[in-house]
Amino acid sequence: MESCDKKYRKIFFRVNRNRNVPVFWLVFSLLLVVFSGCRHPLSETKDHRVIHVPLQAKWSFHQDGHKKAYPAQVPGTVHTDLLRNKLIPDPFYGTNETRLQWIGKTDWWYKARFRLPDSILERKHIELVFKGLDTYAAVRLNGHLIVKADNMFRTWKADITQWVSRKENILTILFRSPLEVNKKRFEEQPYPLPADNDRSKIKVSVFTRKAAYQFGWDWGPRFVTCGVWRPVDVVAWNDEKINDFSLRTQKITKTNARLNAQVEVLADQDENITLRLFAEKYLLEKKSFSLHKGINRLSIPFNVRHPHLWWTNGLGKPYLYRFSVDVVKNGKRVDKKSLRYGIRSLQIVQKPDSAGSSFYVKLNGVPVFMKGANYIPQDNFLPRVSREKYREVIHTAKRLHMNMLRVWGGGIYENDEFYNLCDENGILVWQDFMFACSFYPGDSAFLNNVKQEAIDNVKRLRNHPCLALWCGNNEVRVAWDRWGYQKKYHYSPADSAKIFHDYLKLFHQLLPGIVHQYDSGRFYWPSSPNSAPKGWAQEALTGDMHYWGVWWGRQPFSAYEKYVGRFMSEYGFQSLPDYSTIAAFAPDTSRYLVSPVMRAHNKHPAGYEIIRQYMERDFRVPKNFKRYIVVSQLLQAEGMKTAIEAHRRARPWCMGSLYWQLDDCWPVVSWSGMDYYGRWKAFQYRLQKLFAPVLVSPVYEQKHLKVYLVSDRLQEGRARMKIVLEDFYGKKFWQKTLHVSVPANTSRLIYSKSFEKILQHYDKNKIFLHVEVVQDDSLLAENNLFFAPPKALVLPKPKIKYTLHKIHGQTFLLLSAPVFVKYVALLYPDDTGIFSDNYFSMSPGQVKTVRIDLKDAESQFKQGKIKVMPLY
């Protein structure tokens, strides 16, 4: 067959010899060439290309010792397979969790039957790649042991070339119970290794490289899963294969970015190849290499002129380039890999000062305040987290003005989809290694297992521009320094020395070494927080801080204003999920706080007691269960408002606020802002203002009124600020109008005044302060300040008028009231953030406009499914 180049040349020459050839015939001739099947000489051919496809198989499973098998789904878990086959009830319903503990104590068999096509069988090498085996698994192909797995977080590969059959293949996997595998080790351990969240007498989670939250947590159930939880791929090739392709930004100027491409090529023999590097479809670099047999690590330096930089949400576009590299041998492409990459510089700045040391993110030379949350796995049964669920969560984070999520160390290294979405939406990721709240063994077998786990995941994630830092663990160091485990478990001096020595080996030697070797330049932080033996006051001076004096310590919400650290990476307060969520797991007869079902769905031992204690301080405690749910959410919103405003006001001392927690893994009473079904709580709606680019924050402290203006914008601006002291009927007692400068990327005290003499003339239970900032005739920010708790306010009876309007295809609810309304709730059974605002206050005479993102909003409104409820 003639090459395309020759055919095109012939057409070109004919046209040039006869300039009068009609355009029609030129177009016809070109189309004829295209549809005649011409190929570029470097196109992939079936004789040379590397094949990478999902394993197509028919799966079944059965309990060890039982013969009857049932259909299985891969990726999946044994719990979801049992549920799908109607062999167990819904694990999340009622108190079924207790009834289903036998599953995690049992061994399970999985079997797959499959055939491979000739195109794969013709290759010299055939490999099965298991992206996730949970957890202790013996894998056999046609009777031959090919993998013996012991780590949920690792990728397991098996060369099956000699064992694969041209006929039907049978793959079997025996999953052993972690309890049975580690029982002897637990009993023989010379001293206990604490794992308080592991709700079992035999605490094997510290020995098991598996998601810790599946053994139970104070917001999650105990479901010890097993199964093929991530896809299985077939990879087949002949002589060369690209094992890995990564990029590293070395230097950025205004006109140029210097990068280096690192390519790992596996070769069967010594030979010559050419690597070609592309940006989109444009060839950047081409370089020849002489390979040796085995693994070859090659590099290609290159430049990107006038680069578009990757920015976080709110600061600019998170620009992503698509780069690819291919291997060409004897004029034919034999393999290709591509990735998306964001060009940016990022530093974690720790600069000593008179108090301690800063801790902040500098992105592309700009100090950036981190606004976000701690992220936990979205389900106890991980394969149920769909692409759409990932999309909804990350898009929600973006809508709430977040720019960072912390992937917490008791869950998993998340799926690629999670990080891809964070890349696309400008959400940075604080990435914990998977260790949390426990001490761990230091023997060579355990450390070697962790080493490979770390290599697998560092190499998988290092190309993502969203990846801000690696953190060794969650709260292991602070547990050692402040939780009293030495006394509780009666450690001898020798025991203590050994445990701490093992801690240092793992988190100060092994993991930072892996990061340095495979992701050089990325910041590594040993533990979150990185300890402060004397308590929270000391913890606030340097590094990141987990403040739990509110909630665990039962300190008042005002303590949030006292304990403000350099980077707040954990703090939070519980609330109940919506009634419709409770109805999904609790029968009618169990929908009250002290029912066994409701207790089973709050894993904190004193959760309801703490909620009530705080509620009694600030609110009138409702007797009605539905109203109690809503007030618990308002309580959470008020507490978190106090915390977040304190954090943002304190910049640049404080440069990060990541609350606990963004999401839930099952329907539960927890610290989340949205529940398992994605339903928004009052706090979630409040976050839209708390994390907005511009925040106005009035406070009354030491008899002074202080008004702060906080801005994340990089440009300064001008605005008009109006401060009004009024009563709940709209009567104004004092007001001040200021023309102010909106600061650039910082917090500024705009107004300060001794206010005691003004307030002494009025009943503090009947007044409030309203502050609004207007720029170019648009409301930029607003806030209210009260001088008494909600329960003490003497509020008039709310009278709300509301109408529904359709404008340009969108539905809006217009509300107004002649008097002040403290909280207005728009209630809808499936509120996954469908309202543009909710749980808001209304000033006398104000017209509030709320967009309803629901296709049939008018119908739902007419049927009474959307309700307007004044709460105070």
GROMACS .gro file of C-alpha atoms in nm, residues 17 120-121 137 193 324 366 434 558 717 719 764 844:
model
   13
   17ARG     CA    1   0.061   2.087  -1.313
  120ILE     CA    2  -0.339  -1.050   2.342
  121LEU     CA    3  -0.227  -1.412   2.330
  137ALA     CA    4  -0.575  -1.248   4.902
  193LEU     CA    5  -0.065  -0.092   7.010
  324SER     CA    6   0.210   1.268   2.583
  366VAL     CA    7   0.120   3.444   4.607
  434MET     CA    8  -0.293   0.610   5.540
  558SER     CA    9  -1.605   3.164   7.210
  717GLY     CA   10  -1.073   4.798   4.567
  719ALA     CA   11  -1.639   5.014   4.864
  764LYS     CA   12  -2.928   4.376   7.432
  844PRO     CA   13  -3.716   4.436   5.832
   0.00000   0.00000   0.00000
